[in-house]
């Protein structure tokens, strides 16, 4: 079939569709962000599940985003990044774990120091420089369980 048999409107539509398809294919060939790994696990304290808190993975690579996850009532967590979604960028991390849930922090208005919410775990775990916890995230599924003293 020659172009003379197609109306100008059909030629324009066909050409536009082809252009869109080529643009989508080209976009798919480019980088869509860093390589990610799915990360989940369970946090326990003395063998029992930590029932609330947060897990934060801070990357050794200063250009990579950190990843966080909220600890559920069964001690489980799943990490996500704010920029790239579920998981964590592949690489090495220092890990911090807080035993305080959002309700402890957001609802807290400090009348005095004695009324501060108390963490069920040592505060050393809340700082990547003192927690002693590390992880290396690889492509695919990663499980990191932490049993805190």
Backbone as JSON, one array per atom type, in Angstrom:
{
  "sequence": "XXXXXXXXXXXXXXXXXXXXXXXXXXXXXXXXXXXXXXXXXXXXXXXXXXXXXXXXXXXXXXXXXXXXXXXXXXXXXXXXXXXXXXXXXXXXXXXXXXXXXXXXXXXXXXXXXXXXXXXXXXXXXXXXXXXXXXXXXXXXXXXXXXXXX",
  "N": [[0.85, -1.17, 0.0], [0.65, 2.17, -0.87], [1.71, 5.49, 0.18], [0.04, 7.27, -1.08], [-2.47, 6.24, -1.02], [-3.33, 6.53, 1.53], [-5.08, 8.76, 3.61], [-4.26, 12.2, 4.43], [-4.75, 12.63, 7.18], [-4.69, 10.04, 8.27], [-2.05, 9.35, 7.69], [-0.71, 11.2, 9.31], [-1.6, 10.39, 11.85], [-0.56, 7.76, 11.94], [2.17, 8.29, 11.7], [2.56, 9.84, 14.0], [1.94, 7.97, 15.99], [3.97, 6.1, 15.56], [6.17, 7.7, 16.21], [5.72, 8.15, 18.95], [5.89, 5.51, 19.93], [8.59, 4.93, 19.33], [9.84, 6.83, 20.97], [9.06, 5.92, 23.5], [10.31, 3.41, 23.55], [12.99, 4.2, 23.41], [13.18, 5.61, 25.82], [12.84, 3.53, 27.6], [15.21, 2.2, 27.3], [17.08, 3.65, 28.61], [18.65, 4.64, 31.74], [16.85, 3.92, 34.66], [17.2, 4.7, 37.19], [18.97, 3.85, 40.26], [20.28, 0.51, 40.97], [18.18, -1.59, 42.76], [17.37, -3.35, 45.81], [15.08, -5.53, 47.37], [14.13, -5.21, 50.74], [13.59, -6.65, 53.85], [12.64, -7.79, 57.15], [12.89, -8.94, 60.57], [12.72, -7.47, 63.76], [13.93, -8.16, 66.9], [13.92, -8.13, 70.49], [15.74, -9.34, 72.95], [14.86, -11.82, 72.1], [12.09, -11.59, 71.79], [9.54, -10.1, 69.71], [10.13, -6.73, 68.69], [7.75, -4.35, 69.09], [7.16, -1.9, 67.95], [8.49, 1.01, 66.3], [11.28, 2.14, 64.28], [13.32, 1.26, 61.47], [16.33, 2.22, 60.08], [18.35, 2.46, 57.28], [21.44, 3.67, 56.58], [23.36, 4.72, 53.97], [26.74, 3.82, 53.02], [27.7, 5.04, 50.78], [27.75, 8.34, 49.95], [26.11, 9.47, 48.01], [23.91, 7.92, 47.7], [20.46, 7.29, 48.59], [19.02, 7.19, 51.91], [17.24, 4.49, 53.5], [14.13, 3.58, 54.95], [11.99, 1.94, 57.34], [8.95, 1.14, 58.97], [8.44, -0.51, 62.04], [6.35, -3.22, 62.59], [3.62, -4.59, 64.66], [4.33, -7.27, 64.95], [7.04, -7.24, 64.85], [8.09, -7.08, 62.33], [9.51, -5.48, 59.41], [9.68, -3.47, 56.43], [11.69, -2.02, 54.01], [11.87, 1.22, 52.38], [12.63, 3.86, 50.05], [12.47, 7.43, 49.85], [12.83, 8.53, 47.38], [13.14, 6.49, 45.4], [11.31, 4.51, 45.93], [10.08, 1.24, 46.94], [12.33, -0.84, 48.81], [15.96, -0.77, 48.93], [18.86, 0.95, 47.78], [21.35, -0.93, 46.14], [24.16, -1.85, 48.03], [26.45, -1.02, 50.77], [25.56, -0.56, 54.2], [25.09, 1.28, 57.28], [23.2, 0.64, 60.17], [20.39, 1.86, 61.96], [18.18, 1.57, 64.72], [15.15, 2.43, 66.13], [13.19, 2.28, 69.05], [10.87, 3.61, 69.44], [7.6, 4.44, 68.48], [5.67, 6.24, 65.94], [3.51, 7.41, 67.28], [4.53, 7.84, 69.81], [6.41, 9.84, 69.44], [5.2, 11.91, 67.87], [2.95, 12.69, 69.35], [4.02, 13.64, 71.62], [4.49, 16.14, 73.95], [6.73, 17.97, 75.59], [6.41, 18.32, 78.92], [8.09, 18.07, 81.11], [11.35, 16.67, 81.68], [11.11, 14.15, 82.87], [8.83, 12.96, 81.89], [9.31, 11.99, 79.37], [8.95, 9.85, 76.51], [9.81, 6.44, 76.89], [12.21, 4.36, 75.49], [12.06, 0.92, 74.64], [14.4, -0.34, 74.03], [18.01, -0.1, 74.11], [19.34, 3.17, 73.73], [21.58, 3.34, 72.18], [21.22, 1.94, 69.83], [19.78, 3.62, 68.2], [21.44, 5.29, 66.85], [23.52, 5.37, 64.08], [26.25, 5.42, 64.41], [26.8, 4.25, 66.83], [25.37, 1.93, 67.02], [26.43, -0.46, 65.99], [25.41, -2.06, 64.05], [25.21, -3.42, 60.8], [24.64, -3.79, 57.24], [24.57, -5.36, 54.03], [23.15, -4.68, 51.08], [21.88, -6.49, 48.4], [21.08, -7.07, 44.92], [17.73, -8.14, 44.25], [15.87, -10.13, 46.63], [16.31, -9.39, 50.06], [16.9, -10.35, 53.38], [17.09, -9.13, 56.57], [17.46, -9.79, 59.79], [17.32, -8.56, 63.07], [18.46, -9.07, 66.27], [18.25, -7.58, 69.18], [20.01, -6.65, 72.15]],
  "CA": [[0.0, 0.0, 0.0], [1.48, 3.36, -0.95], [1.24, 6.63, 0.97], [-0.99, 8.01, -1.81], [-3.77, 5.66, -0.71], [-3.71, 6.94, 2.88], [-5.44, 10.18, 3.73], [-3.28, 12.94, 5.23], [-5.03, 12.44, 8.6], [-4.2, 8.72, 8.66], [-0.58, 9.39, 7.67], [-0.3, 11.95, 10.49], [-1.85, 9.54, 13.02], [0.39, 6.65, 11.9], [3.5, 8.85, 11.98], [2.58, 10.22, 15.41], [1.98, 6.74, 16.79], [5.32, 5.56, 15.42], [7.07, 8.57, 16.98], [5.49, 7.88, 20.37], [6.45, 4.18, 20.22], [10.05, 5.04, 19.33], [10.23, 7.59, 22.15], [8.9, 5.04, 24.66], [11.37, 2.4, 23.5], [14.25, 4.87, 23.75], [13.14, 5.91, 27.25], [13.0, 2.26, 28.3], [16.59, 1.74, 27.18], [17.92, 4.46, 29.46], [18.69, 4.3, 33.15], [15.65, 4.3, 35.38], [17.59, 4.89, 38.57], [19.96, 2.9, 40.75], [19.86, -0.87, 41.18], [17.54, -1.71, 44.06], [17.12, -4.66, 46.39], [13.98, -5.54, 48.33], [14.68, -5.46, 52.07], [12.63, -6.84, 54.94], [13.19, -8.58, 58.23], [12.21, -8.89, 61.86], [13.54, -6.95, 64.85], [13.56, -8.71, 68.19], [14.64, -7.63, 71.64], [15.78, -10.46, 73.88], [14.12, -12.94, 71.52], [10.68, -11.24, 71.56], [9.43, -9.05, 68.69], [10.0, -5.31, 69.04], [6.4, -4.13, 68.55], [7.04, -0.6, 67.28], [9.75, 1.69, 66.06], [11.72, 2.34, 62.9], [14.63, 0.77, 61.04], [16.89, 3.14, 59.09], [19.61, 2.06, 56.65], [22.19, 4.84, 56.13], [24.35, 4.17, 53.04], [28.14, 4.25, 53.05], [27.83, 5.91, 49.6], [27.06, 9.59, 50.27], [25.17, 9.86, 46.96], [22.74, 7.03, 47.74], [19.47, 7.71, 49.59], [18.79, 6.27, 53.01], [15.98, 3.75, 53.39], [13.52, 3.41, 56.26], [10.8, 1.1, 57.45], [8.3, 1.13, 60.28], [8.34, -1.84, 62.64], [4.97, -3.59, 62.89], [3.39, -5.25, 65.96], [4.99, -8.58, 64.97], [8.47, -7.01, 64.74], [8.53, -7.06, 60.93], [9.67, -4.2, 58.73], [10.02, -3.47, 55.01], [12.31, -0.73, 53.71], [11.57, 1.99, 51.18], [13.28, 5.16, 49.96], [11.53, 8.47, 49.44], [13.05, 8.88, 45.97], [13.05, 5.38, 44.46], [10.26, 3.57, 46.32], [10.34, 0.05, 47.76], [13.66, -1.41, 48.84], [17.12, 0.08, 49.19], [19.86, 0.91, 46.72], [22.37, -1.95, 46.38], [25.36, -1.31, 48.64], [26.7, -1.24, 52.2], [24.83, 0.36, 55.08], [25.05, 1.24, 58.73], [21.78, 0.52, 60.51], [19.9, 2.4, 63.23], [16.85, 1.09, 65.06], [14.5, 3.15, 67.22], [12.09, 1.53, 69.65], [9.72, 4.5, 69.63], [6.71, 4.54, 67.34], [5.26, 7.61, 65.6], [2.6, 7.94, 68.3], [5.34, 8.29, 70.93], [7.14, 11.04, 69.07], [4.32, 12.97, 67.37], [2.02, 13.15, 70.38], [4.76, 14.04, 72.81], [4.75, 17.55, 74.24], [7.54, 17.8, 76.81], [6.18, 19.17, 80.09], [9.38, 18.02, 81.79], [12.18, 15.56, 81.19], [10.72, 12.86, 83.45], [7.69, 12.42, 81.16], [9.7, 11.61, 78.01], [8.68, 8.45, 76.17], [10.95, 5.57, 77.15], [12.44, 3.33, 74.48], [12.26, -0.4, 75.23], [15.75, -0.81, 73.69], [19.07, 0.86, 74.38], [19.4, 4.29, 72.78], [22.75, 3.18, 71.3], [20.76, 1.41, 68.54], [19.15, 4.69, 67.43], [22.5, 6.07, 66.19], [24.33, 4.47, 63.24], [27.64, 5.44, 64.85], [26.95, 3.47, 68.06], [24.54, 0.71, 67.01], [27.21, -1.64, 65.64], [24.64, -2.85, 63.08], [25.51, -3.15, 59.39], [23.99, -4.67, 56.27], [24.93, -5.17, 52.63], [21.98, -4.96, 50.25], [22.18, -7.0, 47.07], [19.94, -7.12, 44.0], [16.8, -9.22, 44.6], [15.31, -10.09, 47.99], [17.26, -9.41, 51.17], [16.28, -10.43, 54.7], [17.99, -8.78, 57.66], [16.83, -9.89, 61.1], [18.16, -7.98, 64.1], [18.1, -9.43, 67.64], [18.91, -6.59, 70.01], [20.18, -7.03, 73.57]],
  "C": [[0.9, 1.23, 0.0], [0.88, 4.47, -0.11], [0.14, 7.39, 0.27], [-2.38, 7.48, -1.48], [-4.25, 6.05, 0.69], [-4.04, 8.42, 2.9], [-4.38, 10.89, 4.57], [-3.51, 12.74, 6.73], [-4.51, 11.09, 9.09], [-2.68, 8.68, 8.67], [-0.06, 10.1, 8.91], [-0.47, 11.09, 11.74], [-0.84, 8.4, 13.08], [1.79, 7.15, 12.25], [3.62, 9.25, 13.44], [2.67, 9.02, 16.32], [3.37, 6.12, 16.75], [6.31, 6.38, 16.25], [6.94, 8.31, 18.48], [6.1, 6.54, 20.76], [7.97, 4.24, 20.28], [10.55, 5.79, 20.56], [10.12, 6.72, 23.4], [9.97, 3.97, 24.7], [12.7, 3.01, 23.91], [14.3, 5.18, 25.24], [13.36, 4.65, 28.06], [14.42, 1.76, 28.26], [17.52, 2.52, 28.1], [17.87, 3.99, 30.9], [17.43, 4.78, 33.85], [15.96, 4.49, 36.86], [18.58, 3.81, 39.0], [19.4, 1.49, 40.87], [19.37, -1.01, 42.62], [17.49, -3.17, 44.51], [15.96, -4.54, 47.35], [14.55, -5.93, 49.69], [13.55, -5.57, 53.08], [13.31, -7.66, 56.02], [12.34, -8.44, 59.47], [13.2, -8.36, 62.9], [13.01, -7.55, 66.15], [14.43, -8.1, 69.27], [14.6, -8.73, 72.69], [14.96, -11.64, 73.4], [12.65, -12.67, 71.25], [10.6, -10.13, 70.52], [9.39, -7.65, 69.3], [8.72, -4.86, 68.35], [6.18, -2.78, 67.9], [8.42, 0.0, 67.13], [10.05, 1.82, 64.59], [13.1, 1.74, 62.69], [15.1, 1.73, 59.95], [18.22, 2.59, 58.6], [20.25, 3.33, 56.09], [23.34, 4.34, 55.26], [25.77, 4.68, 53.29], [28.42, 5.2, 51.89], [27.05, 7.2, 49.87], [26.05, 10.04, 49.21], [23.91, 8.99, 46.95], [21.76, 7.51, 48.81], [19.4, 6.71, 50.74], [17.44, 5.6, 52.81], [15.44, 3.51, 54.8], [12.33, 2.47, 56.19], [10.26, 1.14, 58.86], [8.17, -0.31, 60.77], [6.88, -2.08, 63.02], [4.86, -4.31, 64.23], [4.06, -6.63, 66.09], [6.51, -8.47, 64.83], [8.98, -6.9, 63.31], [8.64, -5.63, 60.4], [9.96, -4.46, 57.26], [10.55, -2.09, 54.68], [11.8, -0.11, 52.42], [12.4, 3.27, 51.22], [12.26, 6.18, 49.51], [11.65, 8.75, 47.95], [12.77, 7.73, 45.0], [12.03, 4.31, 44.86], [10.75, 2.39, 47.13], [11.78, -0.43, 47.66], [14.72, -0.41, 49.24], [18.08, -0.08, 48.03], [20.91, -0.14, 47.1], [23.63, -1.29, 46.93], [25.45, -1.62, 50.12], [26.06, -0.15, 53.04], [25.22, 0.18, 56.53], [23.57, 1.31, 59.09], [21.5, 1.13, 61.88], [18.49, 1.88, 63.46], [16.35, 1.87, 66.27], [13.35, 2.31, 67.74], [10.88, 2.38, 69.93], [8.9, 4.56, 68.35], [6.32, 5.98, 67.08], [4.36, 8.23, 66.66], [3.37, 8.45, 69.51], [5.98, 9.63, 70.65], [6.2, 12.18, 68.69], [3.39, 13.53, 68.43], [2.71, 13.68, 71.62], [4.97, 15.54, 72.87], [5.47, 17.55, 75.58], [7.2, 18.76, 77.95], [7.42, 19.22, 80.97], [10.1, 16.74, 81.36], [11.74, 14.2, 81.72], [9.57, 12.2, 82.7], [8.03, 11.99, 79.73], [9.34, 10.16, 77.75], [9.95, 7.62, 76.35], [11.04, 4.49, 76.07], [12.65, 1.99, 75.17], [13.65, -0.98, 74.93], [16.75, 0.28, 74.02], [19.11, 1.94, 73.3], [20.61, 4.19, 71.85], [22.32, 2.7, 69.92], [20.15, 2.49, 67.64], [20.15, 5.53, 66.64], [23.37, 5.1, 65.38], [25.79, 4.4, 63.7], [27.87, 4.62, 66.12], [26.2, 2.14, 68.03], [25.36, -0.56, 66.78], [26.52, -2.53, 64.61], [24.98, -2.43, 61.66], [24.74, -4.13, 58.51], [24.53, -4.36, 54.88], [23.76, -5.63, 51.78], [22.45, -5.39, 48.87], [20.92, -6.96, 46.22], [19.06, -8.31, 44.37], [16.28, -9.04, 46.01], [16.4, -10.23, 49.04], [16.47, -9.48, 52.47], [17.35, -10.15, 55.74], [17.19, -8.8, 58.95], [17.81, -9.35, 62.13], [17.62, -8.39, 65.46], [18.91, -8.53, 68.56], [18.96, -7.07, 71.46], [19.29, -6.2, 74.46]]
}
